[in-house]
Tab-separated table of C-alpha atoms and ligand atoms in Angstrom:
chain	number	residue	atom	x	y	z
A	269	UNK	CA	43.142	6.763	-14.261
A	270	UNK	CA	39.979	7.565	-16.203
A	271	UNK	CA	37.374	10.058	-15.070
A	272	UNK	CA	33.805	10.490	-16.221
A	273	UNK	CA	32.608	14.030	-16.732
A	274	UNK	CA	28.892	14.699	-16.796
A	275	UNK	CA	26.994	17.907	-17.315
A	276	UNK	CA	23.596	17.382	-15.748
A	277	UNK	CA	20.152	18.444	-16.790
A	278	UNK	CA	19.461	16.556	-20.023
A	279	UNK	CA	16.314	14.390	-20.011
A	280	UNK	CA	17.258	10.953	-21.334
A	281	UNK	CA	15.312	9.811	-24.370
A	282	UNK	CA	15.570	6.773	-26.581
A	283	UNK	CA	16.310	3.124	-26.211
A	284	UNK	CA	19.106	1.186	-24.620
A	285	UNK	CA	20.059	-2.465	-25.066
A	286	UNK	CA	20.683	-4.317	-21.825
A	287	UNK	CA	23.835	-6.455	-21.686
A	288	UNK	CA	24.242	-9.941	-20.285
A	289	UNK	CA	24.336	-10.290	-16.498
A	290	UNK	CA	27.789	-10.019	-14.928
A	291	UNK	CA	26.702	-12.032	-11.902
A	292	UNK	CA	25.520	-14.863	-14.129
A	293	UNK	CA	28.501	-14.810	-16.453
A	294	UNK	CA	31.103	-15.123	-13.672
A	295	UNK	CA	29.878	-18.361	-12.011
A	296	UNK	CA	28.914	-19.840	-15.388
A	297	UNK	CA	32.452	-19.313	-16.698
A	298	UNK	CA	33.714	-21.078	-13.564
A	299	UNK	CA	31.184	-23.890	-14.082
A	300	UNK	CA	32.657	-24.533	-17.535
A	301	UNK	CA	35.658	-25.999	-15.647
A	302	UNK	CA	33.459	-28.976	-14.775
A	303	UNK	CA	33.314	-30.338	-18.328
A	304	UNK	CA	35.854	-32.066	-20.520
A	305	UNK	CA	36.032	-29.880	-23.618
A	306	UNK	CA	35.049	-26.451	-24.798
A	307	UNK	CA	31.851	-24.697	-23.631
A	308	UNK	CA	30.546	-21.694	-25.531
A	309	UNK	CA	28.874	-18.940	-23.552
A	310	UNK	CA	27.177	-16.075	-25.357
A	311	UNK	CA	25.745	-12.705	-24.310
A	312	UNK	CA	28.733	-12.329	-21.989
A	313	UNK	CA	29.267	-8.652	-21.115
A	314	UNK	CA	32.769	-7.346	-21.847
A	315	UNK	CA	33.678	-6.130	-18.379
A	316	UNK	CA	36.760	-6.009	-16.241
A	317	UNK	CA	35.348	-8.648	-13.864
A	318	UNK	CA	34.784	-10.968	-16.807
A	319	UNK	CA	38.394	-10.406	-17.941
A	320	UNK	CA	39.532	-11.148	-14.390
A	321	UNK	CA	37.572	-14.399	-14.363
A	322	UNK	CA	39.145	-15.291	-17.712
A	323	UNK	CA	42.610	-14.611	-16.231
A	324	UNK	CA	41.837	-16.831	-13.246
A	325	UNK	CA	40.646	-19.672	-15.472
A	326	UNK	CA	43.784	-19.278	-17.615
A	327	UNK	CA	45.963	-19.325	-14.484
A	328	UNK	CA	44.277	-22.644	-13.651
A	329	UNK	CA	45.320	-23.980	-17.050
A	330	UNK	CA	42.083	-23.473	-19.025
A	331	UNK	CA	41.960	-22.018	-22.516
A	332	UNK	CA	39.685	-18.978	-22.645
A	333	UNK	CA	38.990	-17.016	-25.810
A	334	UNK	CA	36.634	-14.158	-26.570
A	335	UNK	CA	35.059	-13.424	-29.919
A	336	UNK	CA	33.610	-10.104	-31.016
A	337	UNK	CA	29.960	-10.870	-30.463
A	338	UNK	CA	30.108	-11.230	-26.679
A	339	UNK	CA	30.951	-14.898	-26.879
A	340	UNK	CA	33.472	-16.670	-24.719
A	341	UNK	CA	34.821	-20.192	-25.060
A	342	UNK	CA	36.188	-21.974	-22.019
A	343	UNK	CA	38.090	-25.223	-22.367
A	344	UNK	CA	39.554	-26.574	-19.135
A	345	UNK	CA	41.736	-29.073	-21.001
A	346	UNK	CA	43.300	-32.012	-19.175
A	347	UNK	CA	45.854	-30.254	-17.027
A	348	UNK	CA	43.693	-28.102	-14.843
A	349	UNK	CA	45.473	-26.925	-11.667
A	350	UNK	CA	44.004	-26.856	-8.181
A	351	UNK	CA	45.482	-23.506	-7.141
A	352	UNK	CA	43.850	-20.058	-7.451
A	353	UNK	CA	46.484	-17.563	-6.295
A	354	UNK	CA	45.887	-14.548	-4.060
A	355	UNK	CA	47.092	-11.881	-6.501
A	356	UNK	CA	44.218	-12.806	-8.846
A	357	UNK	CA	41.551	-13.703	-6.281
A	358	UNK	CA	41.990	-10.503	-4.272
A	359	UNK	CA	41.014	-8.368	-7.284
A	360	UNK	CA	37.566	-9.938	-7.468
A	361	UNK	CA	35.562	-11.652	-4.788
A	362	UNK	CA	33.593	-13.710	-7.299
A	363	UNK	CA	36.796	-15.726	-7.908
A	364	UNK	CA	35.609	-17.822	-4.970
A	365	UNK	CA	33.250	-19.610	-7.356
A	366	UNK	CA	36.087	-21.710	-8.758
A	367	UNK	CA	36.200	-23.425	-5.343
A	368	UNK	CA	33.220	-25.777	-5.853
A	369	UNK	CA	34.021	-26.861	-9.426
A	370	UNK	CA	37.727	-27.526	-8.750
A	371	UNK	CA	37.067	-29.427	-5.528
A	372	UNK	CA	34.468	-31.709	-7.057
A	373	UNK	CA	36.467	-32.292	-10.238
A	374	UNK	CA	39.959	-32.696	-8.797
A	375	UNK	CA	39.240	-33.841	-5.235
A	376	UNK	CA	41.442	-31.059	-3.861
A	377	UNK	CA	41.779	-27.321	-4.219
A	378	UNK	CA	43.647	-24.345	-2.804
A	379	UNK	CA	41.934	-20.998	-3.337
A	380	UNK	CA	43.002	-17.739	-1.727
A	381	UNK	CA	40.436	-16.416	0.773
A	382	UNK	CA	38.993	-13.384	-1.013
A	383	UNK	CA	38.675	-11.285	2.164
A	384	UNK	CA	36.232	-8.406	2.584
A	385	UNK	CA	35.761	-5.364	0.400
A	386	UNK	CA	34.503	-1.799	0.640
A	387	UNK	CA	30.890	-2.889	0.941
A	388	UNK	CA	31.729	-4.664	4.199
A	389	UNK	CA	33.007	-7.975	5.550
A	390	UNK	CA	32.232	-10.772	3.122
A	391	UNK	CA	32.557	-14.109	4.872
A	392	UNK	CA	32.586	-17.458	3.050
A	393	UNK	CA	31.518	-19.609	6.011
A	394	UNK	CA	28.369	-20.781	4.220
A	395	UNK	CA	30.357	-21.905	1.164
A	396	UNK	CA	32.668	-23.902	3.440
A	397	UNK	CA	29.830	-25.299	5.561
A	398	UNK	CA	28.124	-26.647	2.441
A	399	UNK	CA	31.295	-28.186	1.033
A	400	UNK	CA	32.124	-29.775	4.413
A	401	UNK	CA	28.640	-31.345	4.436
A	402	UNK	CA	29.552	-32.895	1.095
A	403	UNK	CA	32.511	-34.530	2.802
A	404	UNK	CA	35.355	-32.082	2.134
A	405	UNK	CA	38.070	-31.591	4.732
A	406	UNK	CA	38.768	-27.866	4.787
A	407	UNK	CA	41.400	-25.817	6.599
A	408	UNK	CA	42.671	-22.266	6.381
A	409	UNK	CA	46.393	-22.053	5.685
A	410	UNK	CA	48.370	-18.843	5.157
A	411	UNK	CA	45.343	-17.008	3.762
A	412	UNK	CA	44.291	-19.919	1.568
A	413	UNK	CA	41.251	-22.176	1.753
A	414	UNK	CA	42.650	-25.671	1.387
A	415	UNK	CA	39.974	-28.273	0.695
A	416	UNK	CA	40.287	-31.974	0.057
A	417	UNK	CA	37.939	-34.840	-0.689
A	418	UNK	CA	40.264	-37.773	-1.399
A	419	UNK	CA	37.556	-40.255	-2.249
A	420	UNK	CA	35.279	-37.671	-3.872
A	421	UNK	CA	32.319	-35.712	-2.546
A	422	UNK	CA	29.178	-37.405	-1.313
A	423	UNK	CA	25.620	-36.048	-1.546
A	424	UNK	CA	24.089	-34.707	1.656
A	425	UNK	CA	21.328	-32.579	3.156
A	426	UNK	CA	22.515	-29.039	3.666
A	427	UNK	CA	20.950	-25.917	5.145
A	428	UNK	CA	22.569	-22.831	3.625
A	429	UNK	CA	20.631	-19.945	5.190
A	430	UNK	CA	22.763	-17.416	7.076
A	431	UNK	CA	22.212	-14.394	9.336
A	432	UNK	CA	21.655	-12.214	6.268
A	433	UNK	CA	19.535	-14.704	4.359
A	434	UNK	CA	20.717	-16.957	1.583
A	435	UNK	CA	24.091	-16.630	-0.150
A	436	UNK	CA	24.178	-16.324	-3.925
A	437	UNK	CA	27.729	-17.485	-4.571
A	438	UNK	CA	27.563	-19.881	-1.604
A	439	UNK	CA	24.604	-21.589	-3.271
A	440	UNK	CA	26.442	-21.526	-6.616
A	441	UNK	CA	29.542	-23.168	-5.159
A	442	UNK	CA	27.721	-25.926	-3.305
A	443	UNK	CA	25.381	-26.574	-6.238
A	444	UNK	CA	28.330	-26.903	-8.633
A	445	UNK	CA	30.180	-29.192	-6.228
A	446	UNK	CA	27.095	-31.403	-5.782
A	447	UNK	CA	26.699	-32.004	-9.538
A	448	UNK	CA	29.594	-34.500	-9.507
A	449	UNK	CA	29.117	-35.746	-5.912
A	450	UNK	CA	27.979	-39.339	-5.385
A	451	UNK	CA	24.252	-39.596	-4.688
A	452	UNK	CA	21.668	-36.972	-3.882
A	453	UNK	CA	22.118	-33.523	-2.365
A	454	UNK	CA	19.356	-31.342	-0.995
A	455	UNK	CA	20.199	-27.677	-0.376
A	456	UNK	CA	17.671	-25.842	1.780
A	457	UNK	CA	17.838	-22.094	2.260
A	458	UNK	CA	19.258	-21.828	-1.253
A	459	UNK	CA	19.428	-18.444	-2.963
A	460	UNK	CA	16.743	-18.079	-5.632
A	461	UNK	CA	18.242	-15.213	-7.628
A	462	UNK	CA	17.772	-15.424	-11.430
A	463	UNK	CA	21.562	-15.830	-11.713
A	464	UNK	CA	21.281	-19.106	-9.761
A	465	UNK	CA	18.554	-20.292	-12.126
A	466	UNK	CA	20.777	-19.373	-15.074
A	467	UNK	CA	23.678	-21.330	-13.590
A	468	UNK	CA	21.436	-24.338	-12.910
A	469	UNK	CA	20.214	-24.211	-16.526
A	470	UNK	CA	23.798	-24.205	-17.771
A	471	UNK	CA	24.720	-27.112	-15.480
A	472	UNK	CA	21.703	-29.084	-16.698
A	473	UNK	CA	22.751	-28.491	-20.310
A	474	UNK	CA	26.107	-29.981	-19.294
A	475	UNK	CA	24.283	-33.104	-18.138
A	476	UNK	CA	23.844	-32.261	-14.454
A	477	UNK	CA	20.617	-33.067	-12.644
A	478	UNK	CA	19.636	-29.956	-10.730
A	479	UNK	CA	15.979	-29.427	-9.804
A	480	UNK	CA	14.227	-26.620	-7.938
A	481	UNK	CA	16.367	-23.676	-9.065
A	482	UNK	CA	14.505	-20.451	-8.363
A	483	UNK	CA	13.099	-21.865	-5.106
A	484	UNK	CA	14.733	-22.208	-1.699
A	485	UNK	CA	15.146	-25.976	-2.081
A	486	UNK	CA	17.537	-27.446	-4.626
A	487	UNK	CA	17.701	-31.163	-5.333
A	488	UNK	CA	20.766	-32.407	-7.122
A	489	UNK	CA	21.487	-35.935	-8.271
A	490	UNK	CA	25.197	-36.385	-8.757
A	491	UNK	CA	26.361	-37.631	-12.169
A	492	UNK	CA	29.635	-39.249	-13.246
A	493	UNK	CA	30.758	-36.546	-15.641
A	494	UNK	CA	29.654	-33.360	-17.341
A	495	UNK	CA	29.981	-32.423	-20.996
A	496	UNK	CA	30.618	-29.010	-22.542
A	497	UNK	CA	27.536	-26.946	-23.383
A	498	UNK	CA	26.353	-23.832	-25.170
A	499	UNK	CA	24.504	-21.193	-23.228
A	500	UNK	CA	23.328	-17.584	-23.514
A	501	UNK	CA	23.578	-15.466	-20.352
A	502	UNK	CA	20.380	-13.806	-19.061
A	503	UNK	CA	20.065	-9.994	-19.257
A	504	UNK	CA	21.538	-7.963	-16.412
A	505	UNK	CA	18.650	-6.957	-14.141
A	506	UNK	CA	20.787	-4.486	-12.198
A	507	UNK	CA	21.973	-2.739	-15.340
A	508	UNK	CA	18.354	-2.596	-16.535
A	509	UNK	CA	17.144	-1.177	-13.224
A	510	UNK	CA	19.934	1.426	-13.252
A	511	UNK	CA	18.743	2.719	-16.659
A	512	UNK	CA	15.147	2.728	-15.404
A	513	UNK	CA	16.121	5.000	-12.535
A	514	UNK	CA	18.115	7.175	-14.949
A	515	UNK	CA	15.047	7.645	-17.162
A	516	UNK	CA	12.868	8.525	-14.183
A	517	UNK	CA	15.175	11.003	-12.432
A	518	UNK	CA	15.988	12.923	-15.624
A	519	UNK	CA	12.254	13.170	-16.438
A	520	UNK	CA	12.995	11.413	-19.694
A	521	UNK	CA	11.523	8.479	-21.595
A	522	UNK	CA	13.753	5.458	-21.738
A	523	UNK	CA	13.003	2.180	-23.490
A	524	UNK	CA	14.894	-0.921	-22.379
A	525	UNK	CA	15.534	-3.592	-24.967
A	526	UNK	CA	16.379	-7.129	-24.011
A	527	UNK	CA	15.575	-6.784	-20.286
A	528	UNK	CA	13.406	-9.356	-18.512
A	529	UNK	CA	10.485	-7.710	-16.723
A	530	UNK	CA	9.927	-10.696	-14.449
A	531	UNK	CA	13.371	-10.182	-12.891
A	532	UNK	CA	12.593	-6.559	-12.093
A	533	UNK	CA	9.326	-6.729	-10.152
A	534	UNK	CA	10.614	-5.340	-6.836
A	535	UNK	CA	12.299	-2.404	-8.548
A	536	UNK	CA	9.292	-1.706	-10.778
A	537	UNK	CA	7.024	-1.802	-7.741
A	538	UNK	CA	9.111	0.853	-5.949
A	539	UNK	CA	9.429	3.011	-9.051
A	540	UNK	CA	5.667	2.939	-9.547
A	541	UNK	CA	5.152	3.873	-5.908
A	542	UNK	CA	7.496	6.814	-6.533
A	543	UNK	CA	5.315	7.979	-9.431
A	544	UNK	CA	7.191	6.466	-12.361
A	545	UNK	CA	5.219	4.945	-15.230
A	546	UNK	CA	6.575	1.582	-16.322
A	547	UNK	CA	5.037	0.011	-19.431
A	548	UNK	CA	5.823	-3.470	-20.540
A	549	UNK	CA	5.258	-4.749	-24.039
A	550	UNK	CA	6.331	-8.113	-25.420
A	551	UNK	CA	9.615	-6.669	-26.650
A	552	UNK	CA	10.547	-3.746	-24.429
A	553	UNK	CA	10.078	-1.965	-21.088
A	554	UNK	CA	9.312	1.760	-21.244
A	555	UNK	CA	9.945	4.125	-18.362
A	556	UNK	CA	8.804	7.715	-17.908
A	557	UNK	CA	7.806	10.008	-15.109
A	558	UNK	CA	4.103	10.750	-14.528
A	559	UNK	CA	4.436	13.984	-12.636
A	560	UNK	CA	6.792	14.390	-9.706
A	561	UNK	CA	8.858	11.854	-7.839
A	562	UNK	CA	7.506	10.945	-4.399
A	563	UNK	CA	9.492	9.558	-1.499
A	564	UNK	CA	9.439	5.797	-0.935
A	565	UNK	CA	10.888	3.478	1.697
A	566	UNK	CA	13.184	0.691	0.572
A	567	UNK	CA	14.392	-2.430	2.358
A	568	UNK	CA	16.981	-4.510	0.556
A	569	UNK	CA	16.410	-8.253	0.710
A	570	UNK	CA	17.443	-11.416	-1.126
A	571	UNK	CA	15.553	-11.996	-4.403
A	572	UNK	CA	12.678	-11.469	-5.083
A	573	UNK	CA	13.078	-8.551	-2.651
A	574	UNK	CA	14.593	-5.200	-3.569
A	575	UNK	CA	18.225	-5.834	-4.597
A	576	UNK	CA	21.088	-4.429	-2.537
A	577	UNK	CA	22.831	-3.810	-5.857
A	578	UNK	CA	20.211	-1.074	-6.559
A	579	UNK	CA	20.300	0.576	-3.134
A	580	UNK	CA	22.786	3.323	-4.030
A	581	UNK	CA	21.017	4.200	-7.297
A	582	UNK	CA	17.645	4.341	-5.513
A	583	UNK	CA	19.153	6.707	-2.945
A	584	UNK	CA	19.757	9.216	-5.748
A	585	UNK	CA	16.119	9.011	-6.815
A	586	UNK	CA	14.977	9.470	-3.221
A	587	UNK	CA	17.290	12.460	-2.768
A	588	UNK	CA	15.408	14.432	-5.394
A	589	UNK	CA	11.907	13.108	-4.613
A	590	UNK	CA	9.304	14.968	-2.561
A	591	UNK	CA	9.217	13.847	1.064
A	592	UNK	CA	11.275	11.696	3.379
A	593	UNK	CA	12.185	8.085	2.671
A	594	UNK	CA	14.042	5.419	4.638
A	595	UNK	CA	16.423	2.807	3.295
A	596	UNK	CA	17.154	-0.280	5.369
A	597	UNK	CA	20.108	-2.294	4.088
A	598	UNK	CA	19.576	-5.897	5.168
A	599	UNK	CA	22.240	-7.584	3.049
A	600	UNK	CA	25.351	-5.434	3.559
A	601	UNK	CA	24.738	-3.174	6.596
A	602	UNK	CA	27.848	-1.102	5.750
A	603	UNK	CA	27.178	-0.583	2.062
A	604	UNK	CA	26.905	3.195	2.360
A	605	UNK	CA	30.178	4.539	0.971
A	606	UNK	CA	28.212	6.603	-1.551
A	607	UNK	CA	26.362	8.559	1.160
A	608	UNK	CA	29.106	11.077	1.851
A	609	UNK	CA	29.789	11.642	-1.850
A	610	UNK	CA	26.081	12.211	-2.549
A	611	UNK	CA	25.988	14.654	0.371
A	612	UNK	CA	28.844	16.584	-1.239
A	613	UNK	CA	26.521	17.001	-4.216
A	614	UNK	CA	23.781	18.399	-1.970
A	615	UNK	CA	21.788	15.321	-0.920
A	616	UNK	CA	20.291	15.363	2.582
A	617	UNK	CA	20.973	11.993	4.114
A	618	UNK	CA	21.265	10.820	7.698
A	619	UNK	CA	22.798	7.423	8.385
A	620	UNK	CA	22.173	5.393	11.480
A	621	UNK	CA	23.736	1.923	11.307
A	622	UNK	CA	22.131	-0.091	8.510
A	623	UNK	CA	19.473	2.615	7.938
A	624	UNK	CA	19.544	5.908	6.150
A	625	UNK	CA	16.945	8.629	6.146
A	626	UNK	CA	16.813	10.502	2.886
A	627	UNK	CA	15.240	13.938	3.052
A	628	UNK	CA	14.047	14.532	-0.471
A	629	UNK	CA	13.768	17.688	-2.489
A	630	UNK	CA	17.530	18.267	-2.817
A	631	UNK	CA	18.792	20.345	-5.704
A	632	UNK	CA	21.927	18.429	-6.530
A	633	UNK	CA	24.897	20.349	-7.811
A	634	UNK	CA	27.842	18.954	-9.756
A	635	UNK	CA	31.072	18.270	-7.879
A	636	UNK	CA	34.225	16.203	-8.132
A	637	UNK	CA	33.350	12.892	-6.460
A	638	UNK	CA	35.060	9.583	-5.944
A	639	UNK	CA	33.620	6.174	-6.749
A	640	UNK	CA	34.158	3.598	-4.008
A	641	UNK	CA	32.587	0.487	-5.503
A	642	UNK	CA	30.686	-0.604	-8.562
A	643	UNK	CA	27.131	0.347	-7.617
A	644	UNK	CA	28.258	3.500	-5.798
A	645	UNK	CA	29.900	4.591	-9.068
A	646	UNK	CA	26.653	4.074	-10.929
A	647	UNK	CA	24.819	6.125	-8.294
A	648	UNK	CA	27.283	9.009	-8.632
A	649	UNK	CA	26.828	9.012	-12.387
A	650	UNK	CA	23.048	9.066	-11.945
A	651	UNK	CA	23.429	11.981	-9.541
A	652	UNK	CA	25.612	13.730	-12.115
A	653	UNK	CA	22.896	13.334	-14.745
A	654	UNK	CA	20.465	15.423	-12.682
A	655	UNK	CA	22.897	17.767	-10.943
A	656	UNK	CA	23.262	21.346	-11.964
A	657	UNK	CA	26.625	21.907	-13.651
A	658	UNK	CA	29.535	19.525	-14.020
A	659	UNK	CA	30.247	16.369	-12.055
A	660	UNK	CA	33.577	14.594	-12.286
A	661	UNK	CA	33.538	10.988	-11.142
A	662	UNK	CA	37.003	9.585	-10.526
A	663	UNK	CA	38.127	5.993	-9.874
A	664	UNK	CA	35.786	4.789	-12.614
A	665	UNK	CA	37.637	1.489	-12.808
A	666	UNK	CA	34.965	0.385	-10.342
A	667	UNK	CA	32.325	1.145	-12.947
A	668	UNK	CA	34.215	-0.752	-15.627
A	669	UNK	CA	33.995	-3.867	-13.471
A	670	UNK	CA	30.274	-4.174	-13.991
A	671	UNK	CA	28.632	-1.836	-16.535
A	672	UNK	CA	29.290	-2.419	-20.211
A	673	UNK	CA	30.036	0.821	-22.114
A	674	UNK	CA	27.953	2.885	-19.717
A	675	UNK	CA	28.999	6.324	-20.902
A	676	UNK	CA	28.380	5.291	-24.513
A	677	UNK	CA	24.876	4.047	-23.640
A	678	UNK	CA	24.059	7.219	-21.693
A	679	UNK	CA	25.444	9.358	-24.502
A	680	UNK	CA	23.125	7.686	-26.986
A	681	UNK	CA	20.224	8.503	-24.675
A	682	UNK	CA	21.182	12.167	-24.877
A	683	UNK	CA	23.271	12.643	-21.742
A	684	UNK	CA	26.197	14.995	-21.796
A	685	UNK	CA	28.813	12.528	-20.583
A	686	UNK	CA	32.366	11.721	-21.578
A	687	UNK	CA	35.365	9.812	-20.337
A	688	UNK	CA	38.736	11.408	-20.017
A	689	UNK	CA	42.059	9.664	-19.531
A	690	UNK	CA	44.442	11.184	-17.046
B	1724	LIG	N1	27.252	-14.227	3.781
B	1724	LIG	C1	27.618	-14.912	4.910
B	1724	LIG	N2	28.369	-16.025	4.768
B	1724	LIG	C2	28.759	-16.503	3.547
B	1724	LIG	C3	28.361	-15.803	2.388
B	1724	LIG	C4	27.598	-14.663	2.541
B	1724	LIG	O1	27.291	-14.507	6.024
B	1724	LIG	O2	29.442	-17.547	3.485
B	1724	LIG	C5	26.445	-13.017	3.912
B	1724	LIG	C6	27.081	-11.800	3.265
B	1724	LIG	O3	28.001	-11.172	4.136
B	1724	LIG	C7	25.871	-10.954	2.971
B	1724	LIG	C8	24.813	-11.990	2.602
B	1724	LIG	O4	25.252	-13.218	3.187
B	1724	LIG	O5	25.459	-10.292	4.132
B	1724	LIG	C9	24.580	-12.192	1.132
B	1724	LIG	O6	25.825	-12.377	0.458
B	1724	LIG	P1	25.956	-13.298	-0.821
B	1724	LIG	O7	26.813	-14.461	-0.484
B	1724	LIG	O8	24.615	-13.574	-1.379
B	1724	LIG	O9	26.781	-12.351	-1.803
B	1724	LIG	P2	27.717	-12.842	-2.948
B	1724	LIG	O10	27.201	-14.097	-3.483
B	1724	LIG	O11	29.120	-12.799	-2.485
B	1724	LIG	C10	26.445	-11.720	-4.922
B	1724	LIG	C11	26.735	-10.673	-5.959
B	1724	LIG	C12	26.779	-9.298	-5.311
B	1724	LIG	C13	25.439	-9.044	-4.626
B	1724	LIG	C14	25.143	-10.172	-3.610
B	1724	LIG	C15	23.788	-10.046	-2.965
B	1724	LIG	C16	28.079	-11.883	-7.563
B	1724	LIG	C17	29.362	-12.028	-8.271
B	1724	LIG	N3	28.007	-10.967	-6.604
B	1724	LIG	O12	27.531	-11.673	-4.007
B	1724	LIG	O13	26.943	-8.370	-6.372
B	1724	LIG	O14	25.459	-7.811	-3.968
B	1724	LIG	O15	25.210	-11.454	-4.282
B	1724	LIG	O16	22.801	-10.054	-3.923
B	1724	LIG	O17	27.123	-12.556	-7.881
B	1724	LIG	C18	27.604	-6.387	-7.406
B	1724	LIG	O18	27.312	-6.907	-8.493
B	1724	LIG	O19	27.857	-5.149	-7.288
B	1724	LIG	C19	27.658	-7.221	-6.211
B	1724	LIG	C20	28.299	-6.864	-5.103
């Protein structure tokens, strides 16, 4: 297994190009199943999760091919299967987004229940509720979600809000299913993440009629069939925000190329409150530190709130800031696996349920640490960049799921970072 070795203390300087968004690419690849023929998706990040999605689509009978310039072609062909097996689904929760497209296209589907993961229990009740409202009969059988709609799905009015707010992939699944349902569907309490807007744009290019993406109310008029389309994935806002934090904590000057400022408002707002200068020009976003980092409080919320996928990285910034800050995790109350590893590096953090208190001013020191999930891995690497001495991050396969060539990008910015194979 690979390890990443970082020697901290180098201020990061220079520019970094932001890759396409993982969380857009995955549902959009699944949506390509809806068409007859080959869709071409560009700006797709080359990540392990993307490879996993390709393997799932291939297992379903689709042809999937990558070309060098971050392009992927997906052709479902005519013999698409209705079964997504557990050994593939369990490796990536986002596999659940084949559920909606297969059900609406084939009238039946059997997808393994993805289960929970290290960031906590991850139910799919909202996905199933929405699909049932569209007329599907759904049962759980031997760990599989078995759904059927013999005479096709039928448009309906659906409320998709849950105890933790809206569901991103739940909205994606129901929206995709509704594109081929008879009549009109209204989804209230829909997620309004940029990745949902990107998916809706792709579906509309395929001939779907989806209105309201980016708001909490989606209106979808079902159509008879969808055609293949070409689409470029939006930039990854979480990758961009991770590099912004890296620039700030290392007291460097980092320029992001290709990021979309309007997707980053909540993060920019918190960084500015912490004393970071963020400049936006037409082409780039520049980040540097004004003076010293000050403590901030962060509450994670659905978009446009502060993203849960940046909580761990922000905790690193707060650990070395002046003062005491509080993080309240409202999306995944147990997403704190990184806390103990950061404490091993010298961070002062107290956890109480879904809240942590971060006492700033820590002098982090390098240590061997273990990544537990994707964003926790990114946080440990950030901590390594500012820690005194050497940090060894193991289990970096988590990182490879969601950050394209991270050590190469950090290296170019001047970090002392390398990957070793064991
Ligand atoms: N939830 C339910 N019932 C459901 C679905 C979700 O109660 O049927 C709850 C979840 O337990 C959670 C909240 O609703 O408390 C939000 O979960 P959501 O469904 O929005 O998460 P997701 O769609 O499964 C996506 C991203 C995650 C990101 C979350 C929240 C993808 C592939 N994954 O997951 O990304 O954290 O939205 O923004 O889009 C990551 O990239 O590291 C990652 C985990």
